[in-house]
Structure formats: C-alpha cells, structure tokens
PDB file of C-alpha atoms in Angstrom:
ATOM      1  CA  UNK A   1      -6.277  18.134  12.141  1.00 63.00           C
ATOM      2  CA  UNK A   2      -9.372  16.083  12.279  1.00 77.00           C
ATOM      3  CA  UNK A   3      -9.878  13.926  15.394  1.00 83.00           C
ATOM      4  CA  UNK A   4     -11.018  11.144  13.537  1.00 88.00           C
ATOM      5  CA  UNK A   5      -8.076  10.988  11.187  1.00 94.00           C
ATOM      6  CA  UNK A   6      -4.689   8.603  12.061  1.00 96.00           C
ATOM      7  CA  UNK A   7      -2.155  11.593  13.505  1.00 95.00           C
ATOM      8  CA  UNK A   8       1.198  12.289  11.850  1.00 97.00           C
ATOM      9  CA  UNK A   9       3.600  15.126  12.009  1.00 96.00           C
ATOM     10  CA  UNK A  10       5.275  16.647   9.609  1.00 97.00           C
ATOM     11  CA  UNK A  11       8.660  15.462   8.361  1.00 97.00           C
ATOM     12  CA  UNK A  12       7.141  11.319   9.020  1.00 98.00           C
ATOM     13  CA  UNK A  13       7.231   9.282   6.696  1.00 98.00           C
ATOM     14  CA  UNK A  14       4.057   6.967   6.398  1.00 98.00           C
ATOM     15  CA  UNK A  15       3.679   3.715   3.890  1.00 98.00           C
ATOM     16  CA  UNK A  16       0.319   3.597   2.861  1.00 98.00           C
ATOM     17  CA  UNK A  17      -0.634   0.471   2.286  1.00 98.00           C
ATOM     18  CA  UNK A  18      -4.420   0.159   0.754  1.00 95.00           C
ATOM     19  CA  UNK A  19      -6.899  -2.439  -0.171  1.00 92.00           C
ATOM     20  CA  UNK A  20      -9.906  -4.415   0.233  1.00 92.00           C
ATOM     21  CA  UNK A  21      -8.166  -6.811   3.350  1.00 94.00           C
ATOM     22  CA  UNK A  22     -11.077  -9.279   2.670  1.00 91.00           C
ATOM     23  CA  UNK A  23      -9.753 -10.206   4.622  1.00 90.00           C
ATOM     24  CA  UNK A  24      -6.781  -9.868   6.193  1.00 92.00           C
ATOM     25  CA  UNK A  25      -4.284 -12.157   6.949  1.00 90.00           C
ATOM     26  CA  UNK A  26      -0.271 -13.165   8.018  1.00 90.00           C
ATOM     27  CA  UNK A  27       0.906 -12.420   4.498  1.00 87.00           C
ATOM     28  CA  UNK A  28      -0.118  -8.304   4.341  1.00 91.00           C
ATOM     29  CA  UNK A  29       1.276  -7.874   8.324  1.00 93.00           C
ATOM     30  CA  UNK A  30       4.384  -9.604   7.035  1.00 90.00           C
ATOM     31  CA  UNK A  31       4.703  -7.174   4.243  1.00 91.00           C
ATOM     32  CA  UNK A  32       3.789  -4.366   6.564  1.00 96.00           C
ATOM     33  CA  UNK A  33       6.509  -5.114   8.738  1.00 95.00           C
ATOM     34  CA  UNK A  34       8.947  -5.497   6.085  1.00 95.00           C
ATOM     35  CA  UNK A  35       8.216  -2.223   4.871  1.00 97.00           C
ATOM     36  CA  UNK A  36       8.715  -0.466   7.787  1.00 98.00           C
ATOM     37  CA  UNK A  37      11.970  -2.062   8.125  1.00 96.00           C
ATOM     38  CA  UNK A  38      13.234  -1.698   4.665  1.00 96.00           C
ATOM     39  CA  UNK A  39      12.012   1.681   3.885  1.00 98.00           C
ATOM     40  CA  UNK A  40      13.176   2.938   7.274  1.00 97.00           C
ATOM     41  CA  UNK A  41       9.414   4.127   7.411  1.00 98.00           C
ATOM     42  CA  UNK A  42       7.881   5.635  10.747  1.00 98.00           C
ATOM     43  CA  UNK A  43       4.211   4.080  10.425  1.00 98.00           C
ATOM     44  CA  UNK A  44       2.140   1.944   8.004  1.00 98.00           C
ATOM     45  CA  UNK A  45      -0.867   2.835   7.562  1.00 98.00           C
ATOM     46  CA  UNK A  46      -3.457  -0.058   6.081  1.00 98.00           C
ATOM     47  CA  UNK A  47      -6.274   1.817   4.515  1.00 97.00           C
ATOM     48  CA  UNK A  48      -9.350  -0.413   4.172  1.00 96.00           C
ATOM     49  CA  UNK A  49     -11.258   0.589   1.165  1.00 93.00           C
ATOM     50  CA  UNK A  50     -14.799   0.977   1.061  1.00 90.00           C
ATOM     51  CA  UNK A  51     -14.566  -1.096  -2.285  1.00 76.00           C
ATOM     52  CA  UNK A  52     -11.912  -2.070  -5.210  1.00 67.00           C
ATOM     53  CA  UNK A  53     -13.214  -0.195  -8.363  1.00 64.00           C
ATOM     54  CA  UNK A  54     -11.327  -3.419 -10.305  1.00 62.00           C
ATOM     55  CA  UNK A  55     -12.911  -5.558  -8.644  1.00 67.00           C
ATOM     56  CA  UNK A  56     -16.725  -6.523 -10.017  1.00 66.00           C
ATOM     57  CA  UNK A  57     -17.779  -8.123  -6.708  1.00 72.00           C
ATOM     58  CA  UNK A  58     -18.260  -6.420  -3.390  1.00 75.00           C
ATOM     59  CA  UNK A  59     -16.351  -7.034  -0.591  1.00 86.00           C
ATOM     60  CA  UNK A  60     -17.018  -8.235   2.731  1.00 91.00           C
ATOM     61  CA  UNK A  61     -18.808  -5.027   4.996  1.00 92.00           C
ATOM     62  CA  UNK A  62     -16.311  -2.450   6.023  1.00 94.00           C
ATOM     63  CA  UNK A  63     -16.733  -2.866   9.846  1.00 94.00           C
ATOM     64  CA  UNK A  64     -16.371  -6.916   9.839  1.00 95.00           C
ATOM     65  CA  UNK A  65     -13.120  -5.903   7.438  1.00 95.00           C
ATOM     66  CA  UNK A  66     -11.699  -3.453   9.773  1.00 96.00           C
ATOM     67  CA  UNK A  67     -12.357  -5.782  13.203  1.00 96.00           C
ATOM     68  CA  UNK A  68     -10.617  -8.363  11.262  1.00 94.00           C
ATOM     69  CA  UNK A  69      -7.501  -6.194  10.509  1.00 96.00           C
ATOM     70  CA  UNK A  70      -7.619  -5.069  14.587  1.00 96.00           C
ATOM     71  CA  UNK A  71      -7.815  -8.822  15.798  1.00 96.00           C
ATOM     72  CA  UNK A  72      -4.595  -9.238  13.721  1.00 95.00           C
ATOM     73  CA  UNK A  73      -2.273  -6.893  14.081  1.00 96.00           C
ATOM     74  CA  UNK A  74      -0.271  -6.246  17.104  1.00 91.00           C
ATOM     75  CA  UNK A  75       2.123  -3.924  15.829  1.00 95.00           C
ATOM     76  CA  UNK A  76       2.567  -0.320  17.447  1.00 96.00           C
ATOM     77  CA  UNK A  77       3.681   1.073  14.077  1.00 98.00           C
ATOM     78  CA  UNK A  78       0.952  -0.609  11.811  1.00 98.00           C
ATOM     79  CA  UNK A  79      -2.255   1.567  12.398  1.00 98.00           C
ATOM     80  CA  UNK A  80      -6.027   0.684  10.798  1.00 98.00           C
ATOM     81  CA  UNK A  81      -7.864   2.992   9.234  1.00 97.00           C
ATOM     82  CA  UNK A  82     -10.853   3.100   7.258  1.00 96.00           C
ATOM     83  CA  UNK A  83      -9.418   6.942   5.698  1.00 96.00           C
ATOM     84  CA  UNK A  84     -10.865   6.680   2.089  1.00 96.00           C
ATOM     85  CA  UNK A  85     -14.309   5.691   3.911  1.00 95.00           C
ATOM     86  CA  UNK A  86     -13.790   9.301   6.081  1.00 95.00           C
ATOM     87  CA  UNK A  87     -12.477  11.379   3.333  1.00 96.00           C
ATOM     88  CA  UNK A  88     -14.881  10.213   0.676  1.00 94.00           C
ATOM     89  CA  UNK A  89     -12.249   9.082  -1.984  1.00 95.00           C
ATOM     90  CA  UNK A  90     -12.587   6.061  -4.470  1.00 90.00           C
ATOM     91  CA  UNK A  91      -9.107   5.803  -6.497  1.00 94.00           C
ATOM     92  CA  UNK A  92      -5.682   5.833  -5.195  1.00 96.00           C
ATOM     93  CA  UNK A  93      -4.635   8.898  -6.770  1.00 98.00           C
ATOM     94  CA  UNK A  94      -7.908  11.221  -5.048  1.00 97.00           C
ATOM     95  CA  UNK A  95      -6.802   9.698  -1.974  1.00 97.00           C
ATOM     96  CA  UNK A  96      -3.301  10.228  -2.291  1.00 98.00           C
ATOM     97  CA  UNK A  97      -3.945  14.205  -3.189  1.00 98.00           C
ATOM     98  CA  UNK A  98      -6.248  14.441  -0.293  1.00 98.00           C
ATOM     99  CA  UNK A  99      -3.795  12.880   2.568  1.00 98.00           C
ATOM    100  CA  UNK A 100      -0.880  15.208   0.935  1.00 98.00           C
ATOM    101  CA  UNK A 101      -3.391  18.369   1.609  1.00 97.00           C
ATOM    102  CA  UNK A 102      -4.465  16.846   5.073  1.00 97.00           C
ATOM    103  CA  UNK A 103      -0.762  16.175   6.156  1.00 97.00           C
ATOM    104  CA  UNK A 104       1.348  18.879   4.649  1.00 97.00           C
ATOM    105  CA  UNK A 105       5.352  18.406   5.172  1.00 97.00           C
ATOM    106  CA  UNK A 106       4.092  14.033   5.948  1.00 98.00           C
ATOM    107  CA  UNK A 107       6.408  12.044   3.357  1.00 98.00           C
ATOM    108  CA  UNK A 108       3.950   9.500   1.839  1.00 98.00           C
ATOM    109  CA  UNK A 109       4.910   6.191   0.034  1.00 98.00           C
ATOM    110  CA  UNK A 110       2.159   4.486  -1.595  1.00 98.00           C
ATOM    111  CA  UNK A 111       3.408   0.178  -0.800  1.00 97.00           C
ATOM    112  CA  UNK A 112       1.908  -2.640  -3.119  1.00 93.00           C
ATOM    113  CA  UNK A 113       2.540  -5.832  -3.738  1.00 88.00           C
ATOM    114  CA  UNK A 114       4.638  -7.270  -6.935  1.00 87.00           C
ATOM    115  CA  UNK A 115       1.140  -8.421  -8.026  1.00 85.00           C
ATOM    116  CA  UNK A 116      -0.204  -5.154  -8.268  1.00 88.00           C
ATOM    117  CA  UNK A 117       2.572  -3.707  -9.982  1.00 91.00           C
ATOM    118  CA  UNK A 118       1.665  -5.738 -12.398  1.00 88.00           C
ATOM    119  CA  UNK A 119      -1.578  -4.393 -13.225  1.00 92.00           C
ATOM    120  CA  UNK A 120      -0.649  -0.823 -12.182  1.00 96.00           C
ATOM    121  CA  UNK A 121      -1.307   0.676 -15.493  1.00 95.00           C
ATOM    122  CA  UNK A 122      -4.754  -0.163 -15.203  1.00 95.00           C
ATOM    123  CA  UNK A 123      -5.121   1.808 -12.011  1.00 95.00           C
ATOM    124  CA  UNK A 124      -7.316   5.279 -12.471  1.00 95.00           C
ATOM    125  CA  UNK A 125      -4.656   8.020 -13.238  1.00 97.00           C
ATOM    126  CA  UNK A 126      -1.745   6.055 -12.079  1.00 97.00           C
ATOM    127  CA  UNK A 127       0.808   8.092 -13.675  1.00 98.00           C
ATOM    128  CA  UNK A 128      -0.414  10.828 -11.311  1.00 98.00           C
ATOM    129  CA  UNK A 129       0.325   8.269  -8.180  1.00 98.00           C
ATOM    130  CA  UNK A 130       3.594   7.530  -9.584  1.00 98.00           C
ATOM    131  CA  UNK A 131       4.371  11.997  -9.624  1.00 98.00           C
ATOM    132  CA  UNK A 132       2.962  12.528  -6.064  1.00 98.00           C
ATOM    133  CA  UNK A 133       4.703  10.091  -4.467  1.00 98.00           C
ATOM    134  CA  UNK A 134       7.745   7.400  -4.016  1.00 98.00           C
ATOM    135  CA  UNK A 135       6.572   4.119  -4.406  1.00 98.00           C
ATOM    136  CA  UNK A 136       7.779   0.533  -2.662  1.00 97.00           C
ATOM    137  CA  UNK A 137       6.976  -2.749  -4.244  1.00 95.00           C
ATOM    138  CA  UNK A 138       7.663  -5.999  -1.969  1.00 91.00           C
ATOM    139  CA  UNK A 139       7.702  -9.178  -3.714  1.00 84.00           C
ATOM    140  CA  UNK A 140       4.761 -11.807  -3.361  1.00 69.00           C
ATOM    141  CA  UNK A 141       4.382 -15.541  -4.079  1.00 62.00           C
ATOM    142  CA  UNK A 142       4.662 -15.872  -7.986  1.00 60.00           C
ATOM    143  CA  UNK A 143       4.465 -12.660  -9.084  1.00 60.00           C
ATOM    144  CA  UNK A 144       8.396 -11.154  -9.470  1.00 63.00           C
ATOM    145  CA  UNK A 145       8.684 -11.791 -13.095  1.00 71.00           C
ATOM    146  CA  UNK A 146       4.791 -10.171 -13.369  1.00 71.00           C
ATOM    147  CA  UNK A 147       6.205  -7.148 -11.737  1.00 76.00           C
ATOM    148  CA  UNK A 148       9.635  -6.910 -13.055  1.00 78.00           C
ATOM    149  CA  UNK A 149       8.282  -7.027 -16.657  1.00 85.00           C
ATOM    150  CA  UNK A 150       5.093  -4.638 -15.727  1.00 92.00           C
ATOM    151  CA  UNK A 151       4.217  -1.982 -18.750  1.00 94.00           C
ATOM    152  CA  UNK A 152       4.615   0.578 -15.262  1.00 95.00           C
ATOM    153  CA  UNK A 153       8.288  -1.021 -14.197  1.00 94.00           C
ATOM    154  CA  UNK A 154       9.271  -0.648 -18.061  1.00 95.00           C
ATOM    155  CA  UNK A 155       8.250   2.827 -19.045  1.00 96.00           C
ATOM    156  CA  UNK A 156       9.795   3.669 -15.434  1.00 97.00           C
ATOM    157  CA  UNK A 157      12.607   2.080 -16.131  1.00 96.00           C
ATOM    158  CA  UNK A 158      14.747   5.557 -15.149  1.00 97.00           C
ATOM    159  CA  UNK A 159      12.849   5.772 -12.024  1.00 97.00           C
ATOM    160  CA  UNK A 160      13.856   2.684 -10.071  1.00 97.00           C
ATOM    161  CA  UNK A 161      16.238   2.489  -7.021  1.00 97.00           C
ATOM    162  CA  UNK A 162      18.047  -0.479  -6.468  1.00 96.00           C
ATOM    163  CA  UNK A 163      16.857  -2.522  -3.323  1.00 94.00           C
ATOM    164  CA  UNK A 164      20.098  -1.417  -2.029  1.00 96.00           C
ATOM    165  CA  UNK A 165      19.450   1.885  -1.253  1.00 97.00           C
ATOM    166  CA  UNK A 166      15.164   1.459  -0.006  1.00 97.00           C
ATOM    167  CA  UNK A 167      15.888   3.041   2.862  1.00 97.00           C
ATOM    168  CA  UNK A 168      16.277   6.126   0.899  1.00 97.00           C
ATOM    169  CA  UNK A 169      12.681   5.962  -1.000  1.00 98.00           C
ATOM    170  CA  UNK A 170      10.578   7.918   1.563  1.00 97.00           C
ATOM    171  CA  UNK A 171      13.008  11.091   1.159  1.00 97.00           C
ATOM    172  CA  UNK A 172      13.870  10.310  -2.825  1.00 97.00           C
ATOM    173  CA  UNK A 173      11.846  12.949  -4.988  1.00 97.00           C
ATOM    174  CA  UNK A 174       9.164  11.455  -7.234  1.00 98.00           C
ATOM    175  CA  UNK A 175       9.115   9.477  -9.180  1.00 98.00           C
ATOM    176  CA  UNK A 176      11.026   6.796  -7.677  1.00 98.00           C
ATOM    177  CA  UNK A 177      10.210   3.162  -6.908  1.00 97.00           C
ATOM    178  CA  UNK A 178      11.824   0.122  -5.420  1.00 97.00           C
ATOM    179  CA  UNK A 179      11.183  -3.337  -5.955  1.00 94.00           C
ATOM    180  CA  UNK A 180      12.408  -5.529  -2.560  1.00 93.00           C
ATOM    181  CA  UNK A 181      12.950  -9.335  -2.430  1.00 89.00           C
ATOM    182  CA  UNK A 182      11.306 -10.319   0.597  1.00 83.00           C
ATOM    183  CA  UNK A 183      10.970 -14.071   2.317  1.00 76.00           C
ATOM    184  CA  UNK A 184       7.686 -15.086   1.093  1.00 61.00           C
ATOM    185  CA  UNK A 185       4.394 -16.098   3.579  1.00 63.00           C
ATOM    186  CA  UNK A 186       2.013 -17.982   0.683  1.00 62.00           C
ATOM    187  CA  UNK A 187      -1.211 -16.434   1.902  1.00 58.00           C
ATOM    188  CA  UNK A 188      -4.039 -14.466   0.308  1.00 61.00           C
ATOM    189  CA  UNK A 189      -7.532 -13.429   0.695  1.00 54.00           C
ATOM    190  CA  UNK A 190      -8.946 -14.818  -2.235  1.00 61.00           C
ATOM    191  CA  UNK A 191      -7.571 -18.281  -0.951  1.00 59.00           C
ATOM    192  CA  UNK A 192      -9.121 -17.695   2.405  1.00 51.00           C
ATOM    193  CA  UNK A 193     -12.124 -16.774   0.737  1.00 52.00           C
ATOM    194  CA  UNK A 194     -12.346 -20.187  -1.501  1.00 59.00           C
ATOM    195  CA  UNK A 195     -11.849 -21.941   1.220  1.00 57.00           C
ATOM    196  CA  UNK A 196     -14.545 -20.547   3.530  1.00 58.00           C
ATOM    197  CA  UNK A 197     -12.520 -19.539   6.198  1.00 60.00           C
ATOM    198  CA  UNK A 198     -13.836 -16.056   6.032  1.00 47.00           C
TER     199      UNK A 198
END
C-alpha cells in the first residue's frame, strides 16, 4: 500500500464522494455525514479533483481547495484526499477501476448528489461506474424530481433499492442504487462563489 494513499482494509466499506469542493461548504459535510449514517458506511472519502472535465472553467488551485475542505471538517470518519491528483486519473470511472485494484476486497460506493444524478448520463463511461460499483444518491435543494426522472434512474429502473433498505447498498452486488430523502442545508459552491465569499 502506498504511504501517501488514505488506508483501508479489506472488507470496509468506503463512500467516495468526489468533486471540485470549490469550495467546500456545510451542505457536502452534511451529506457526508448522512451517508455514513444511512449507508452504514465505515469512511467517506471526499476526493478533490484536480478539475471537472464538465465543467469549462477551472477551479480554484488544488491546495487552497484541499485546506479549505481540512478547515471544515471535523469528522473522524470523513477523510480528504486529493487521490485522483496522486493516481493520475481524470473521469470517475478510471478512478473508480484504479481504487478497486489499489484496495482489493474494499467495498466502494461511488455518493452524488440528486443533482448529479441528473446529468449522470453525460458522465465519461458511466454505465461502467454504475457495473463496478453500488451507488447512493442523497437528495439536494430542488433537484428530487431532476433525479427521480434522470435518463440513468429510468433505464435503471430494475436496479434501485428502496431507501428502506440503504444500509444494505455497500454489500448489494452491482448495479444497485439508492436514492435517500435527506433534511436539506441550501448551500452550494457556485453560490459562495457569486457571492465572493470564496
């Protein structure tokens, strides 16, 4: 294992919880912690990308990203990591088949917001995400119908596990998904952002 890599043993289960954090804020540590609860997950892990390939401007730097994340959270089982950056992978899916190679026997879930879900089906080789691992979608501000009537949520209609039973999505074989109804914290980076608070 690679001293510069988040540890995890096998039989874990780890959220993964990526994106640009640009920055960070109340609403994604909310989710985190949500998702460890609900999912009955060990750790969340946020990975910081270098850069959003759907995204046509640049984030903030990395580093000012990633002290940003540290100055926020406070949570033992929420780690910071700047993986992709380490490992040298763009898209989800590369990163995904990289951390399942890195960590064998680890049980992965890849989290994302209702907003996301959305817009999933524009993700590089999503359907490949979708077979590698179980996936957990926690609702955000405005976006439930989005999500519930994604192109993703329909063709994986067969797929989904009612919010009943997330506890079981970490050890459900892919691919599986769950959509949770969470109380909602109205906060996001691009708002920050307009604002000039960041």
């Amino acid at each position: 294992m690679r001293s510069d890599l988040p540890l995890a043993l096998a039989g874990q289960t780890i959220g993964l919880f990526g994106g640009s954090f640009d920055p960070a804020h109340l609403g994604h540590l909310h989710v985190s912690r949500e998702a460890l609860k609900r999912f009955g997950l060990d750790r969340v892990w946020w990975l910081v990308s270098p850069g959003n390939p759907l995204k046509s401007k640049g984030p903030a730097p990395l580093a000012q990203r990633l002290a940003a994340a540290h100055a926020l959270v406070d949570h033992p089982r929420i780690i910071i990591t700047d993986i992709e950056a380490r490992i040298g992978t763009r898209y989800t899916a590369q990163t995904i088949a990289a951390l399942q190679a890195l960590y064998p026997g680890v049980r992965f879930v890849w989290l994302m917001g209702a907003d996301n879900l959305a817009q999933f089906h524009r993700w590089q080789d999503w359907q490949e995400i979708m077979a590698r691992v179980s996936v957990g979608v926690l609702a955000r501000p405005g976006s439930r119908i989005a999500a519930r009537t994604a192109k993703a949520a329909g063709i994986y209609r067969h797929a989904k596990l009612p919010a009943e039973a997330a506890r079981l999505l970490a050890h459900a074989t892919p691919p599986t998904w769950c959509f949770v109804n969470l109380p909602m914290i109205d906060a996001s980076s691009s708002a920050i952002r307009a604002r000039g608070d960041w």
